[in-house]
Coordinates of C-alpha atoms in Angstrom, one line a residue:
Chain A
X1 CA -44.5 -98.2 -26.0
X2 CA -42.2 -98.7 -29.1
X3 CA -39.7 -96.0 -29.8
X4 CA -39.2 -95.3 -33.4
X5 CA -35.8 -94.2 -34.7
X6 CA -35.8 -90.7 -36.2
X7 CA -36.4 -90.1 -39.9
X8 CA -33.1 -88.8 -41.1
X9 CA -32.1 -87.7 -44.7
X10 CA -28.6 -86.5 -45.2
X11 CA -28.1 -85.7 -41.6
X12 CA -31.3 -83.8 -41.1
X13 CA -34.3 -85.1 -39.1
X14 CA -37.8 -84.8 -40.5
X15 CA -40.8 -84.8 -38.1
X16 CA -43.0 -87.1 -40.2
X17 CA -42.4 -90.0 -42.5
X18 CA -45.1 -88.7 -44.8
X19 CA -44.0 -86.5 -47.7
X20 CA -46.7 -84.7 -49.7
X21 CA -46.8 -83.2 -53.1
X22 CA -48.4 -79.8 -53.6
X23 CA -49.8 -80.2 -57.1
X24 CA -53.3 -81.1 -58.4
X25 CA -55.3 -79.5 -55.6
X26 CA -58.6 -77.8 -56.7
X27 CA -57.7 -74.7 -54.8
X28 CA -54.7 -73.4 -52.9
X29 CA -56.9 -73.1 -49.8
X30 CA -57.7 -76.8 -50.0
X31 CA -54.0 -77.6 -50.4
X32 CA -53.2 -75.5 -47.3
X33 CA -55.8 -77.3 -45.2
X34 CA -54.7 -80.7 -46.3
X35 CA -51.1 -79.9 -45.5
X36 CA -51.9 -78.5 -42.1
X37 CA -53.9 -81.7 -41.4
X38 CA -51.4 -84.1 -42.7
X39 CA -48.4 -82.3 -41.1
X40 CA -45.9 -83.9 -43.5
X41 CA -42.2 -84.0 -42.9
X42 CA -41.6 -82.3 -46.3
X43 CA -43.5 -81.1 -49.3
X44 CA -42.4 -81.2 -52.9
X45 CA -42.7 -78.3 -55.4
X46 CA -42.1 -78.0 -59.1
X47 CA -40.0 -75.5 -60.9
X48 CA -41.5 -73.6 -63.8
X49 CA -41.3 -70.4 -65.9
X50 CA -43.1 -67.5 -64.3
X51 CA -46.3 -67.0 -66.2
X52 CA -45.9 -63.4 -67.2
X53 CA -49.5 -62.8 -68.3
X54 CA -51.0 -64.5 -65.2
X55 CA -49.2 -64.0 -61.9
X56 CA -51.9 -65.8 -59.9
X57 CA -49.6 -68.9 -59.4
X58 CA -47.3 -66.8 -57.3
X59 CA -49.8 -66.7 -54.5
X60 CA -49.1 -70.4 -54.1
X61 CA -46.5 -69.5 -51.5
X62 CA -49.0 -67.7 -49.3
X63 CA -50.8 -71.0 -48.9
X64 CA -47.9 -73.1 -47.8
X65 CA -47.8 -73.5 -44.0
X66 CA -44.8 -71.8 -42.4
X67 CA -41.6 -73.7 -41.7
X68 CA -42.4 -76.7 -43.9
X69 CA -39.2 -78.2 -45.4
X70 CA -39.4 -77.8 -49.2
X71 CA -38.2 -80.4 -51.7
X72 CA -38.0 -79.1 -55.3
X73 CA -38.4 -81.7 -58.0
X74 CA -37.2 -81.8 -61.6
X75 CA -40.7 -83.0 -62.9
X76 CA -41.2 -82.2 -66.6
X77 CA -37.6 -83.1 -67.5
X78 CA -36.9 -85.8 -70.0
X79 CA -33.2 -85.6 -70.2
X80 CA -30.4 -85.6 -67.6
X81 CA -29.3 -82.2 -69.0
X82 CA -32.7 -80.6 -68.3
X83 CA -32.9 -82.2 -64.9
X84 CA -29.4 -80.8 -64.0
X85 CA -30.4 -77.3 -65.3
X86 CA -33.7 -77.4 -63.4
X87 CA -32.0 -78.6 -60.2
X88 CA -29.6 -75.6 -60.3
X89 CA -32.4 -73.2 -60.9
X90 CA -34.4 -74.7 -58.0
X91 CA -31.4 -74.4 -55.7
X92 CA -31.0 -70.8 -56.7
X93 CA -34.7 -70.0 -56.3
X94 CA -35.3 -71.8 -53.0
X95 CA -31.8 -71.8 -51.4
X96 CA -31.9 -75.5 -50.7
X97 CA -29.5 -78.3 -51.6
X98 CA -32.3 -80.8 -51.7
X99 CA -33.5 -82.0 -55.0
X100 CA -35.8 -84.8 -56.1
X101 CA -34.4 -85.9 -59.4
X102 CA -37.2 -87.0 -61.6
X103 CA -36.4 -87.7 -65.3
X104 CA -39.2 -89.2 -67.2
X105 CA -38.8 -91.6 -70.1
X106 CA -42.4 -91.8 -71.4
X107 CA -45.3 -89.4 -71.0
X108 CA -47.9 -92.1 -71.0
X109 CA -46.6 -94.2 -68.2
X110 CA -44.4 -91.5 -66.6
X111 CA -41.9 -94.2 -66.0
X112 CA -38.5 -92.9 -64.9
X113 CA -35.6 -92.9 -67.4
X114 CA -33.3 -94.6 -64.9
X115 CA -30.1 -94.1 -67.0
X116 CA -30.7 -90.4 -67.3
X117 CA -31.6 -90.3 -63.6
X118 CA -28.3 -91.9 -62.7
X119 CA -26.4 -89.5 -64.9
X120 CA -28.1 -86.5 -63.4
X121 CA -27.6 -87.9 -59.9
X122 CA -23.8 -88.3 -60.4
X123 CA -23.4 -84.7 -61.7
X124 CA -25.6 -83.2 -59.0
X125 CA -24.0 -85.1 -56.1
X126 CA -20.7 -83.7 -57.3
X127 CA -22.1 -80.2 -57.2
X128 CA -23.1 -80.6 -53.6
X129 CA -26.8 -81.3 -54.0
X130 CA -28.7 -83.7 -51.7
X131 CA -30.2 -85.9 -54.3
X132 CA -33.4 -87.9 -53.8
X133 CA -33.8 -89.8 -57.0
X134 CA -37.2 -91.0 -58.2
X135 CA -36.5 -94.4 -59.7
X136 CA -38.0 -97.7 -60.8
X137 CA -38.2 -100.7 -58.4
X138 CA -35.0 -102.2 -60.0
X139 CA -32.7 -103.1 -57.1
X140 CA -29.6 -102.9 -59.3
X141 CA -30.4 -99.4 -60.4
X142 CA -31.1 -98.6 -56.7
X143 CA -27.6 -99.9 -55.9
X144 CA -26.1 -97.8 -58.6
X145 CA -27.9 -94.7 -57.4
X146 CA -26.7 -95.2 -53.9
X147 CA -23.2 -95.8 -55.1
X148 CA -23.5 -92.5 -57.0
X149 CA -24.2 -90.7 -53.7
X150 CA -28.0 -90.5 -53.6
X151 CA -29.2 -89.5 -50.2
X152 CA -32.3 -91.7 -50.5
X153 CA -33.8 -94.2 -52.9
X154 CA -37.3 -93.5 -54.0
X155 CA -38.8 -96.4 -56.0
X156 CA -42.2 -96.2 -57.5
X157 CA -44.9 -98.5 -56.3
X158 CA -47.1 -97.9 -59.4
X159 CA -47.1 -95.1 -62.1
X160 CA -47.4 -91.5 -60.9
X161 CA -51.0 -90.5 -60.3
X162 CA -52.3 -94.0 -61.0
X163 CA -53.3 -94.8 -57.4
X164 CA -52.7 -98.5 -58.1
X165 CA -51.1 -99.2 -54.7
X166 CA -48.0 -101.2 -53.9
X167 CA -48.1 -103.4 -57.0
X168 CA -44.8 -105.1 -56.6
X169 CA -43.7 -105.3 -53.0
X170 CA -40.9 -107.9 -53.6
X171 CA -38.4 -105.7 -55.5
X172 CA -39.1 -102.9 -53.0
X173 CA -38.0 -105.4 -50.2
X174 CA -34.9 -106.3 -52.2
X175 CA -34.0 -102.6 -52.4
X176 CA -34.7 -102.3 -48.6
X177 CA -32.4 -105.1 -47.8
X178 CA -29.4 -103.7 -49.6
X179 CA -29.9 -100.0 -49.1
X180 CA -27.9 -98.1 -46.5
X181 CA -29.8 -94.9 -47.2
X182 CA -33.5 -94.3 -46.5
X183 CA -35.9 -95.9 -49.0
X184 CA -39.0 -93.8 -49.7
X185 CA -41.9 -95.2 -51.7
X186 CA -42.7 -92.5 -54.2
X187 CA -45.7 -92.7 -56.6
X188 CA -48.6 -95.1 -56.8
X189 CA -50.2 -94.7 -53.4
X190 CA -53.9 -94.4 -53.9
X191 CA -55.5 -94.8 -50.5
X192 CA -54.6 -95.0 -46.8
X193 CA -54.1 -98.8 -46.8
X194 CA -51.5 -98.5 -49.6
X195 CA -49.5 -96.1 -47.4
X196 CA -49.8 -98.5 -44.5
X197 CA -48.7 -101.5 -46.7
X198 CA -45.7 -99.5 -47.8
X199 CA -44.7 -98.7 -44.3
X200 CA -45.2 -102.2 -43.2
X201 CA -42.6 -103.3 -45.7
X202 CA -40.2 -101.4 -43.6
X203 CA -39.6 -98.4 -45.9
X204 CA -38.5 -95.2 -44.2
X205 CA -41.2 -93.0 -45.7
X206 CA -43.9 -92.5 -48.3
X207 CA -44.2 -89.7 -50.8
X208 CA -47.6 -89.1 -52.4
X209 CA -49.5 -86.3 -54.1
X210 CA -52.5 -87.4 -56.1
X211 CA -53.8 -89.8 -53.4
X212 CA -54.6 -86.7 -51.2
X213 CA -55.2 -84.0 -53.8
X214 CA -57.7 -86.0 -55.9
X215 CA -59.5 -87.7 -53.0
X216 CA -63.1 -86.6 -52.7
X217 CA -62.3 -85.0 -49.4
X218 CA -58.6 -84.1 -49.5
X219 CA -58.5 -82.9 -46.0
X220 CA -60.0 -86.1 -44.6
X221 CA -57.6 -88.1 -46.8
X222 CA -54.7 -86.1 -45.5
X223 CA -55.6 -87.2 -42.0
X224 CA -56.1 -90.7 -43.1
X225 CA -52.6 -90.8 -44.7
X226 CA -51.0 -89.3 -41.6
X227 CA -52.6 -92.0 -39.5
X228 CA -51.9 -94.7 -42.1
X229 CA -48.2 -93.9 -42.2
X230 CA -48.0 -93.9 -38.4
X231 CA -50.0 -97.1 -38.1
X232 CA -48.0 -98.9 -40.8
X233 CA -44.7 -97.8 -39.2
X234 CA -45.9 -99.0 -35.7
X235 CA -47.1 -102.2 -37.2
X236 CA -43.7 -102.8 -38.8
X237 CA -41.9 -102.0 -35.6
X238 CA -44.3 -104.2 -33.6
X239 CA -43.5 -107.2 -35.7
X240 CA -46.4 -108.9 -37.3
X241 CA -47.6 -112.4 -36.5
X242 CA -46.5 -115.2 -38.9
X243 CA -48.8 -116.2 -41.6
X244 CA -50.1 -119.7 -41.3
X245 CA -51.2 -122.1 -44.0
X246 CA -53.9 -123.6 -41.8
X247 CA -56.2 -122.1 -39.3
X248 CA -55.4 -121.8 -35.6
X249 CA -58.3 -121.1 -33.3
X250 CA -58.1 -118.0 -31.2
X251 CA -60.5 -119.3 -28.5
X252 CA -59.4 -122.3 -26.3
X253 CA -60.7 -125.8 -27.2
X254 CA -61.3 -127.0 -23.6
X255 CA -64.7 -126.5 -21.9
X256 CA -66.8 -126.0 -25.0
X257 CA -70.5 -126.1 -24.1
X258 CA -71.9 -129.2 -26.0
X259 CA -74.7 -128.5 -28.5
X260 CA -78.3 -129.4 -27.4
X261 CA -79.2 -133.0 -28.3
X262 CA -75.8 -134.6 -27.9
Chain B
X1 CA -35.8 -15.1 -100.9
X2 CA -32.1 -14.3 -100.9
X3 CA -29.6 -17.2 -100.8
X4 CA -28.2 -16.0 -97.5
X5 CA -31.7 -16.0 -96.0
X6 CA -32.3 -19.4 -97.4
X7 CA -29.0 -20.7 -96.0
X8 CA -29.9 -19.2 -92.6
X9 CA -33.4 -20.7 -92.7
X10 CA -31.9 -24.1 -93.6
X11 CA -29.4 -23.9 -90.8
X12 CA -32.1 -22.9 -88.3
X13 CA -34.3 -25.7 -89.4
X14 CA -31.6 -28.3 -89.1
X15 CA -30.5 -27.1 -85.7
X16 CA -34.0 -27.3 -84.5
X17 CA -34.8 -30.6 -86.1
X18 CA -31.6 -32.5 -85.4
X19 CA -31.9 -32.7 -81.6
X20 CA -35.6 -33.7 -82.1
X21 CA -34.4 -36.4 -84.5
X22 CA -32.0 -37.7 -81.9
X23 CA -34.7 -37.5 -79.2
X24 CA -37.0 -39.3 -81.6
X25 CA -34.3 -42.0 -82.1
X26 CA -34.1 -42.5 -78.4
X27 CA -37.9 -42.4 -78.2
X28 CA -38.0 -45.1 -80.8
X29 CA -35.4 -47.3 -79.0
X30 CA -36.2 -50.9 -79.3
X31 CA -34.3 -53.9 -77.9
X32 CA -35.4 -57.4 -78.6
X33 CA -34.9 -60.3 -76.2
X34 CA -36.5 -63.7 -75.7
X35 CA -38.2 -63.9 -72.4
X36 CA -39.5 -67.2 -71.1
X37 CA -39.6 -68.5 -74.6
X38 CA -41.4 -65.6 -76.1
X39 CA -40.0 -62.6 -78.0
X40 CA -40.2 -59.4 -76.1
X41 CA -39.4 -55.8 -77.1
X42 CA -37.9 -53.5 -74.5
X43 CA -38.2 -49.8 -74.8
X44 CA -35.0 -49.1 -72.9
X45 CA -31.8 -50.9 -72.0
X46 CA -32.6 -52.4 -68.7
X47 CA -30.9 -54.4 -66.0
X48 CA -32.4 -57.7 -65.0
X49 CA -33.6 -56.1 -61.7
X50 CA -35.3 -53.4 -63.7
X51 CA -37.0 -56.0 -65.9
X52 CA -38.3 -57.9 -62.8
X53 CA -39.5 -54.6 -61.3
X54 CA -41.3 -53.7 -64.5
X55 CA -42.9 -57.2 -64.6
X56 CA -43.8 -56.8 -60.9
X57 CA -42.0 -60.0 -60.0
X58 CA -40.7 -60.1 -56.5
X59 CA -37.2 -61.6 -56.5
X60 CA -37.8 -63.7 -53.3
X61 CA -38.3 -67.1 -54.8
X62 CA -37.3 -66.8 -58.4
X63 CA -34.3 -67.9 -60.3
X64 CA -33.1 -66.1 -63.5
X65 CA -31.0 -67.3 -66.4
X66 CA -29.5 -65.0 -69.0
X67 CA -28.3 -67.0 -72.0
X68 CA -28.4 -70.2 -70.1
X69 CA -26.3 -68.9 -67.2
X70 CA -27.9 -68.6 -63.8
X71 CA -27.5 -65.1 -62.4
X72 CA -27.2 -64.8 -58.7
X73 CA -29.7 -62.5 -57.0
X74 CA -27.1 -60.0 -55.9
X75 CA -26.2 -59.5 -59.5
X76 CA -29.6 -58.7 -60.8
X77 CA -29.1 -54.9 -60.6
X78 CA -25.7 -55.2 -62.2
X79 CA -26.8 -57.4 -65.2
X80 CA -27.5 -55.2 -68.2
X81 CA -29.6 -57.0 -70.8
X82 CA -28.5 -56.8 -74.4
X83 CA -30.0 -57.3 -77.8
X84 CA -30.8 -60.9 -78.5
X85 CA -30.4 -62.1 -74.9
X86 CA -32.5 -65.1 -73.8
X87 CA -33.9 -64.6 -70.4
X88 CA -35.6 -67.2 -68.2
X89 CA -37.5 -66.2 -65.0
X90 CA -38.3 -69.3 -63.0
X91 CA -40.3 -69.9 -59.9
X92 CA -41.3 -72.8 -57.7
X93 CA -45.0 -73.8 -57.8
X94 CA -47.2 -76.7 -56.7
X95 CA -46.1 -80.1 -57.9
X96 CA -45.7 -83.8 -56.9

Protein backbone atom coordinates (compact mmCIF):
# COMPACT_ATOMS: atom_id res chain seq x y z
CA UNK A 1 0.00 0.00 0.00
CA UNK A 2 1.21 3.52 -0.76
CA UNK A 3 2.65 5.45 2.14
CA UNK A 4 1.80 9.13 2.10
CA UNK A 5 4.19 11.68 3.56
CA UNK A 6 2.85 13.57 6.59
CA UNK A 7 0.97 16.82 6.13
CA UNK A 8 3.24 19.36 7.80
CA UNK A 9 2.77 23.12 8.17
CA UNK A 10 5.53 25.08 9.90
CA UNK A 11 6.92 22.01 11.55
CA UNK A 12 3.61 20.68 12.88
CA UNK A 13 1.90 17.59 11.52
CA UNK A 14 -1.82 17.62 10.86
CA UNK A 15 -3.81 14.41 10.76
CA UNK A 16 -5.92 15.25 7.71
CA UNK A 17 -5.36 17.15 4.50
CA UNK A 18 -8.89 18.50 4.74
CA UNK A 19 -9.33 21.85 6.46
CA UNK A 20 -12.86 22.97 7.20
CA UNK A 21 -14.43 26.32 7.91
CA UNK A 22 -16.96 26.70 10.71
CA UNK A 23 -19.25 29.33 9.25
CA UNK A 24 -22.62 29.21 7.49
CA UNK A 25 -24.01 26.15 9.25
CA UNK A 26 -27.74 26.25 9.96
CA UNK A 27 -27.11 25.22 13.56
CA UNK A 28 -24.09 24.72 15.77
CA UNK A 29 -25.19 21.12 16.32
CA UNK A 30 -25.06 20.49 12.58
CA UNK A 31 -21.60 22.03 12.47
CA UNK A 32 -20.48 19.75 15.30
CA UNK A 33 -21.76 16.62 13.56
CA UNK A 34 -20.17 17.61 10.27
CA UNK A 35 -16.82 18.28 11.94
CA UNK A 36 -16.88 15.00 13.83
CA UNK A 37 -17.69 13.15 10.60
CA UNK A 38 -15.13 14.93 8.43
CA UNK A 39 -12.39 14.77 11.07
CA UNK A 40 -10.43 17.64 9.49
CA UNK A 41 -6.81 18.47 10.22
CA UNK A 42 -7.77 22.02 11.23
CA UNK A 43 -10.76 24.31 11.38
CA UNK A 44 -10.87 28.01 10.64
CA UNK A 45 -12.64 30.58 12.79
CA UNK A 46 -13.37 34.26 12.34
CA UNK A 47 -12.61 37.10 14.77
CA UNK A 48 -15.43 39.47 15.61
CA UNK A 49 -16.71 41.88 18.25
CA UNK A 50 -18.60 40.19 21.05
CA UNK A 51 -22.28 40.92 20.53
CA UNK A 52 -23.09 42.54 23.85
CA UNK A 53 -26.85 42.30 23.46
CA UNK A 54 -26.90 38.70 22.25
CA UNK A 55 -24.34 36.36 23.75
CA UNK A 56 -25.63 33.24 22.01
CA UNK A 57 -22.66 33.14 19.62
CA UNK A 58 -20.41 32.41 22.55
CA UNK A 59 -21.84 28.91 22.77
CA UNK A 60 -20.10 28.26 19.43
CA UNK A 61 -17.13 26.87 21.36
CA UNK A 62 -19.24 24.26 23.08
CA UNK A 63 -19.92 22.73 19.67
CA UNK A 64 -16.34 22.48 18.50
CA UNK A 65 -14.95 18.97 18.98
CA UNK A 66 -12.15 18.83 21.52
CA UNK A 67 -8.57 18.97 20.42
CA UNK A 68 -9.20 20.31 16.91
CA UNK A 69 -6.40 22.67 15.83
CA UNK A 70 -7.82 26.16 15.28
CA UNK A 71 -6.81 28.47 12.47
CA UNK A 72 -8.16 32.01 12.95
CA UNK A 73 -8.68 34.08 9.82
CA UNK A 74 -8.74 37.79 9.07
CA UNK A 75 -11.96 37.56 7.09
CA UNK A 76 -13.78 40.87 6.85
CA UNK A 77 -10.57 42.86 6.46
CA UNK A 78 -10.08 45.08 3.44
CA UNK A 79 -6.74 46.57 4.35
CA UNK A 80 -3.39 45.23 5.49
CA UNK A 81 -3.69 47.34 8.64
CA UNK A 82 -7.01 45.74 9.58
CA UNK A 83 -5.65 42.27 8.88
CA UNK A 84 -2.59 42.91 11.04
CA UNK A 85 -4.74 44.23 13.87
CA UNK A 86 -7.14 41.29 13.57
CA UNK A 87 -4.28 38.79 13.53
CA UNK A 88 -2.88 40.24 16.75
CA UNK A 89 -6.28 40.06 18.40
CA UNK A 90 -6.76 36.49 17.21
CA UNK A 91 -3.40 35.47 18.64
CA UNK A 92 -4.32 37.04 21.95
CA UNK A 93 -7.76 35.46 22.07
CA UNK A 94 -6.77 31.97 20.97
CA UNK A 95 -3.13 31.73 22.02
CA UNK A 96 -2.01 30.48 18.62
CA UNK A 97 0.63 31.79 16.21
CA UNK A 98 -1.38 30.49 13.23
CA UNK A 99 -3.23 33.02 11.12
CA UNK A 100 -4.97 32.76 7.78
CA UNK A 101 -4.40 36.15 6.22
CA UNK A 102 -7.39 37.07 4.12
CA UNK A 103 -7.56 40.60 2.79
CA UNK A 104 -10.40 41.13 0.38
CA UNK A 105 -10.34 43.64 -2.46
CA UNK A 106 -13.94 43.54 -3.62
CA UNK A 107 -17.09 42.51 -1.72
CA UNK A 108 -18.81 41.15 -4.82
CA UNK A 109 -16.16 38.71 -5.97
CA UNK A 110 -14.39 38.45 -2.58
CA UNK A 111 -11.16 38.35 -4.55
CA UNK A 112 -8.05 38.77 -2.42
CA UNK A 113 -6.23 42.08 -2.50
CA UNK A 114 -2.89 40.41 -3.07
CA UNK A 115 -0.81 43.54 -2.50
CA UNK A 116 -2.35 44.09 0.91
CA UNK A 117 -2.04 40.38 1.62
CA UNK A 118 1.66 40.49 0.86
CA UNK A 119 2.09 43.58 3.05
CA UNK A 120 0.26 41.99 5.96
CA UNK A 121 2.20 38.74 5.51
CA UNK A 122 5.54 40.54 5.71
CA UNK A 123 4.60 42.34 8.93
CA UNK A 124 3.05 39.32 10.60
CA UNK A 125 5.91 36.97 9.73
CA UNK A 126 8.27 39.44 11.42
CA UNK A 127 6.05 39.34 14.51
CA UNK A 128 6.39 35.58 14.73
CA UNK A 129 3.07 34.53 13.23
CA UNK A 130 2.71 31.38 11.18
CA UNK A 131 1.07 32.97 8.16
CA UNK A 132 -1.19 31.04 5.80
CA UNK A 133 -2.12 33.61 3.15
CA UNK A 134 -5.25 33.29 1.05
CA UNK A 135 -4.29 34.46 -2.40
CA UNK A 136 -5.14 34.42 -6.09
CA UNK A 137 -3.76 31.76 -8.43
CA UNK A 138 -1.02 34.13 -9.62
CA UNK A 139 2.24 32.17 -9.44
CA UNK A 140 4.35 35.33 -9.13
CA UNK A 141 2.35 36.50 -6.14
CA UNK A 142 2.69 33.03 -4.68
CA UNK A 143 6.46 33.29 -5.05
CA UNK A 144 6.49 36.69 -3.35
CA UNK A 145 4.40 35.39 -0.47
CA UNK A 146 6.71 32.46 0.00
CA UNK A 147 9.73 34.77 -0.10
CA UNK A 148 8.03 36.89 2.55
CA UNK A 149 7.95 33.87 4.83
CA UNK A 150 4.45 32.47 4.38
CA UNK A 151 4.12 28.97 5.82
CA UNK A 152 1.78 27.84 3.04
CA UNK A 153 0.33 29.22 -0.17
CA UNK A 154 -3.45 29.07 -0.39
CA UNK A 155 -4.65 29.90 -3.87
CA UNK A 156 -8.33 30.10 -4.64
CA UNK A 157 -9.85 27.70 -7.16
CA UNK A 158 -12.94 29.89 -7.60
CA UNK A 159 -14.53 32.74 -5.61
CA UNK A 160 -15.33 32.14 -1.95
CA UNK A 161 -18.68 30.43 -1.55
CA UNK A 162 -19.22 30.06 -5.30
CA UNK A 163 -18.78 26.28 -5.43
CA UNK A 164 -17.56 26.58 -9.01
CA UNK A 165 -14.85 23.97 -8.60
CA UNK A 166 -11.26 24.05 -9.79
CA UNK A 167 -11.76 26.56 -12.58
CA UNK A 168 -8.13 27.10 -13.51
CA UNK A 169 -5.93 24.13 -12.65
CA UNK A 170 -2.97 25.30 -14.75
CA UNK A 171 -1.80 28.24 -12.59
CA UNK A 172 -2.31 26.09 -9.49
CA UNK A 173 0.10 23.60 -11.06
CA UNK A 174 2.59 26.40 -11.75
CA UNK A 175 2.39 27.40 -8.11
CA UNK A 176 2.88 23.77 -7.07
CA UNK A 177 5.95 23.35 -9.21
CA UNK A 178 7.76 26.31 -7.69
CA UNK A 179 6.55 26.23 -4.08
CA UNK A 180 8.69 24.79 -1.32
CA UNK A 181 5.89 25.22 1.21
CA UNK A 182 2.60 23.32 1.20
CA UNK A 183 0.03 24.53 -1.32
CA UNK A 184 -3.54 24.36 -0.08
CA UNK A 185 -6.45 25.08 -2.40
CA UNK A 186 -8.70 27.46 -0.49
CA UNK A 187 -12.12 28.55 -1.80
CA UNK A 188 -14.23 27.39 -4.68
CA UNK A 189 -14.69 23.73 -3.87
CA UNK A 190 -18.36 22.87 -4.36
CA UNK A 191 -18.64 19.13 -4.29
CA UNK A 192 -16.59 16.03 -3.54
CA UNK A 193 -15.22 15.63 -7.05
CA UNK A 194 -13.80 19.17 -6.85
CA UNK A 195 -11.86 18.21 -3.75
CA UNK A 196 -10.58 15.06 -5.44
CA UNK A 197 -9.56 17.03 -8.55
CA UNK A 198 -7.66 19.49 -6.38
CA UNK A 199 -5.82 16.73 -4.56
CA UNK A 200 -5.03 14.98 -7.84
CA UNK A 201 -3.16 18.09 -8.97
CA UNK A 202 -0.79 17.30 -6.17
CA UNK A 203 -1.72 20.02 -3.66
CA UNK A 204 -0.99 19.36 -0.03
CA UNK A 205 -4.50 20.06 1.20
CA UNK A 206 -7.88 21.59 0.58
CA UNK A 207 -9.72 24.21 2.61
CA UNK A 208 -13.47 24.54 2.26
CA UNK A 209 -16.47 25.80 4.16
CA UNK A 210 -19.56 26.46 2.04
CA UNK A 211 -19.31 23.14 0.19
CA UNK A 212 -20.10 21.31 3.41
CA UNK A 213 -22.15 23.88 5.31
CA UNK A 214 -24.54 24.57 2.45
CA UNK A 215 -24.92 21.02 1.20
CA UNK A 216 -28.43 19.66 1.59
CA UNK A 217 -27.02 17.14 4.04
CA UNK A 218 -23.86 18.67 5.51
CA UNK A 219 -22.96 15.60 7.55
CA UNK A 220 -23.13 13.35 4.48
CA UNK A 221 -21.13 15.89 2.49
CA UNK A 222 -18.58 16.05 5.29
CA UNK A 223 -17.98 12.33 4.87
CA UNK A 224 -17.91 12.69 1.10
CA UNK A 225 -15.24 15.38 1.39
CA UNK A 226 -13.16 13.34 3.80
CA UNK A 227 -13.23 10.41 1.37
CA UNK A 228 -12.68 12.65 -1.67
CA UNK A 229 -9.57 14.22 -0.21
CA UNK A 230 -8.21 10.78 0.66
CA UNK A 231 -9.14 9.35 -2.74
CA UNK A 232 -7.68 12.31 -4.60
CA UNK A 233 -4.45 12.12 -2.65
CA UNK A 234 -4.13 8.35 -3.19
CA UNK A 235 -4.88 8.78 -6.87
CA UNK A 236 -2.15 11.39 -7.13
CA UNK A 237 0.33 9.16 -5.33
CA UNK A 238 -0.68 6.14 -7.40
CA UNK A 239 0.16 7.98 -10.62
CA UNK A 240 -2.63 8.16 -13.17
CA UNK A 241 -2.58 6.51 -16.58
CA UNK A 242 -1.57 8.68 -19.53
CA UNK A 243 -4.34 10.26 -21.49
CA UNK A 244 -4.44 9.03 -25.06
CA UNK A 245 -5.75 10.74 -28.14
CA UNK A 246 -7.15 7.54 -29.66
CA UNK A 247 -8.86 4.60 -28.04
CA UNK A 248 -7.02 1.58 -26.75
CA UNK A 249 -9.12 -1.51 -26.13
CA UNK A 250 -9.07 -3.01 -22.70
CA UNK A 251 -10.04 -6.51 -23.81
CA UNK A 252 -7.64 -8.59 -25.98
CA UNK A 253 -8.24 -8.71 -29.76
CA UNK A 254 -7.37 -12.41 -30.18
CA UNK A 255 -10.02 -15.15 -30.03
CA UNK A 256 -13.06 -12.96 -30.60
CA UNK A 257 -16.15 -15.08 -31.27
CA UNK A 258 -17.17 -14.26 -34.84
CA UNK A 259 -20.68 -12.87 -35.24
CA UNK A 260 -23.42 -15.27 -36.53
CA UNK A 261 -23.65 -15.34 -40.39
CA UNK A 262 -19.98 -14.73 -41.23
CA UNK B 1 -36.75 84.11 64.39
CA UNK B 2 -33.56 85.63 65.84
CA UNK B 3 -30.49 86.01 63.63
CA UNK B 4 -28.50 83.58 65.78
CA UNK B 5 -31.17 80.95 65.45
CA UNK B 6 -31.32 81.60 61.72
CA UNK B 7 -27.54 81.21 61.44
CA UNK B 8 -27.74 78.03 63.51
CA UNK B 9 -30.48 76.63 61.38
CA UNK B 10 -28.60 77.48 58.18
CA UNK B 11 -25.45 75.82 59.53
CA UNK B 12 -27.42 72.74 60.51
CA UNK B 13 -29.11 72.58 57.14
CA UNK B 14 -25.79 72.91 55.27
CA UNK B 15 -24.01 70.28 57.36
CA UNK B 16 -26.85 67.88 56.73
CA UNK B 17 -27.26 68.62 53.05
CA UNK B 18 -23.55 68.89 52.03
CA UNK B 19 -22.67 65.23 52.61
CA UNK B 20 -25.89 64.25 50.88
CA UNK B 21 -24.88 66.43 47.94
CA UNK B 22 -21.51 64.69 47.77
CA UNK B 23 -23.18 61.35 48.03
CA UNK B 24 -25.57 62.41 45.32
CA UNK B 25 -22.63 63.46 43.14
CA UNK B 26 -21.13 60.01 43.55
CA UNK B 27 -24.53 58.50 42.98
CA UNK B 28 -24.79 60.47 39.75
CA UNK B 29 -21.25 59.45 38.62
CA UNK B 30 -21.18 58.95 34.90
CA UNK B 31 -18.28 57.90 32.71
CA UNK B 32 -18.62 57.64 28.97
CA UNK B 33 -16.66 55.17 26.91
CA UNK B 34 -17.07 53.65 23.46
CA UNK B 35 -17.58 49.92 23.69
CA UNK B 36 -17.50 47.82 20.55
CA UNK B 37 -18.34 50.86 18.47
CA UNK B 38 -21.27 52.01 20.62
CA UNK B 39 -21.31 54.70 23.31
CA UNK B 40 -21.66 53.29 26.79
CA UNK B 41 -22.14 55.05 30.09
CA UNK B 42 -20.56 53.52 33.14
CA UNK B 43 -21.91 54.22 36.59
CA UNK B 44 -18.57 53.75 38.29
CA UNK B 45 -14.93 53.77 37.39
CA UNK B 46 -14.22 50.16 36.56
CA UNK B 47 -11.32 48.04 35.52
CA UNK B 48 -11.46 46.06 32.29
CA UNK B 49 -11.94 42.90 34.35
CA UNK B 50 -14.88 44.43 36.20
CA UNK B 51 -16.45 45.51 32.93
CA UNK B 52 -16.13 41.97 31.53
CA UNK B 53 -17.64 40.60 34.73
CA UNK B 54 -20.51 43.08 34.53
CA UNK B 55 -21.16 42.03 30.93
CA UNK B 56 -20.83 38.39 31.94
CA UNK B 57 -18.16 37.72 29.37
CA UNK B 58 -15.79 34.92 30.33
CA UNK B 59 -12.22 35.94 29.58
CA UNK B 60 -11.27 32.55 28.20
CA UNK B 61 -11.32 33.17 24.48
CA UNK B 62 -11.62 36.92 24.18
CA UNK B 63 -9.13 39.60 23.32
CA UNK B 64 -9.52 43.21 24.46
CA UNK B 65 -8.24 46.47 23.12
CA UNK B 66 -8.27 49.77 24.97
CA UNK B 67 -7.58 52.73 22.69
CA UNK B 68 -6.27 50.40 19.97
CA UNK B 69 -3.81 48.74 22.31
CA UNK B 70 -4.25 45.03 23.03
CA UNK B 71 -4.35 44.39 26.77
CA UNK B 72 -2.96 41.07 27.92
CA UNK B 73 -5.33 38.95 29.98
CA UNK B 74 -3.24 39.19 33.12
CA UNK B 75 -3.63 42.97 33.03
CA UNK B 76 -7.43 43.08 32.84
CA UNK B 77 -7.83 43.59 36.61
CA UNK B 78 -5.15 46.27 36.59
CA UNK B 79 -6.48 48.31 33.68
CA UNK B 80 -8.69 51.12 34.94
CA UNK B 81 -10.94 52.54 32.26
CA UNK B 82 -11.09 56.28 31.80
CA UNK B 83 -13.46 58.81 30.32
CA UNK B 84 -13.46 58.64 26.54
CA UNK B 85 -11.69 55.28 26.27
CA UNK B 86 -12.45 53.16 23.22
CA UNK B 87 -12.80 49.54 24.23
CA UNK B 88 -13.08 46.55 21.92
CA UNK B 89 -14.00 43.10 23.19
CA UNK B 90 -13.31 40.50 20.52
CA UNK B 91 -14.07 36.81 20.29
CA UNK B 92 -13.56 34.00 17.80
CA UNK B 93 -16.69 32.67 16.10
CA UNK B 94 -17.58 30.44 13.18
CA UNK B 95 -16.08 31.45 9.85
CA UNK B 96 -14.45 30.11 6.69
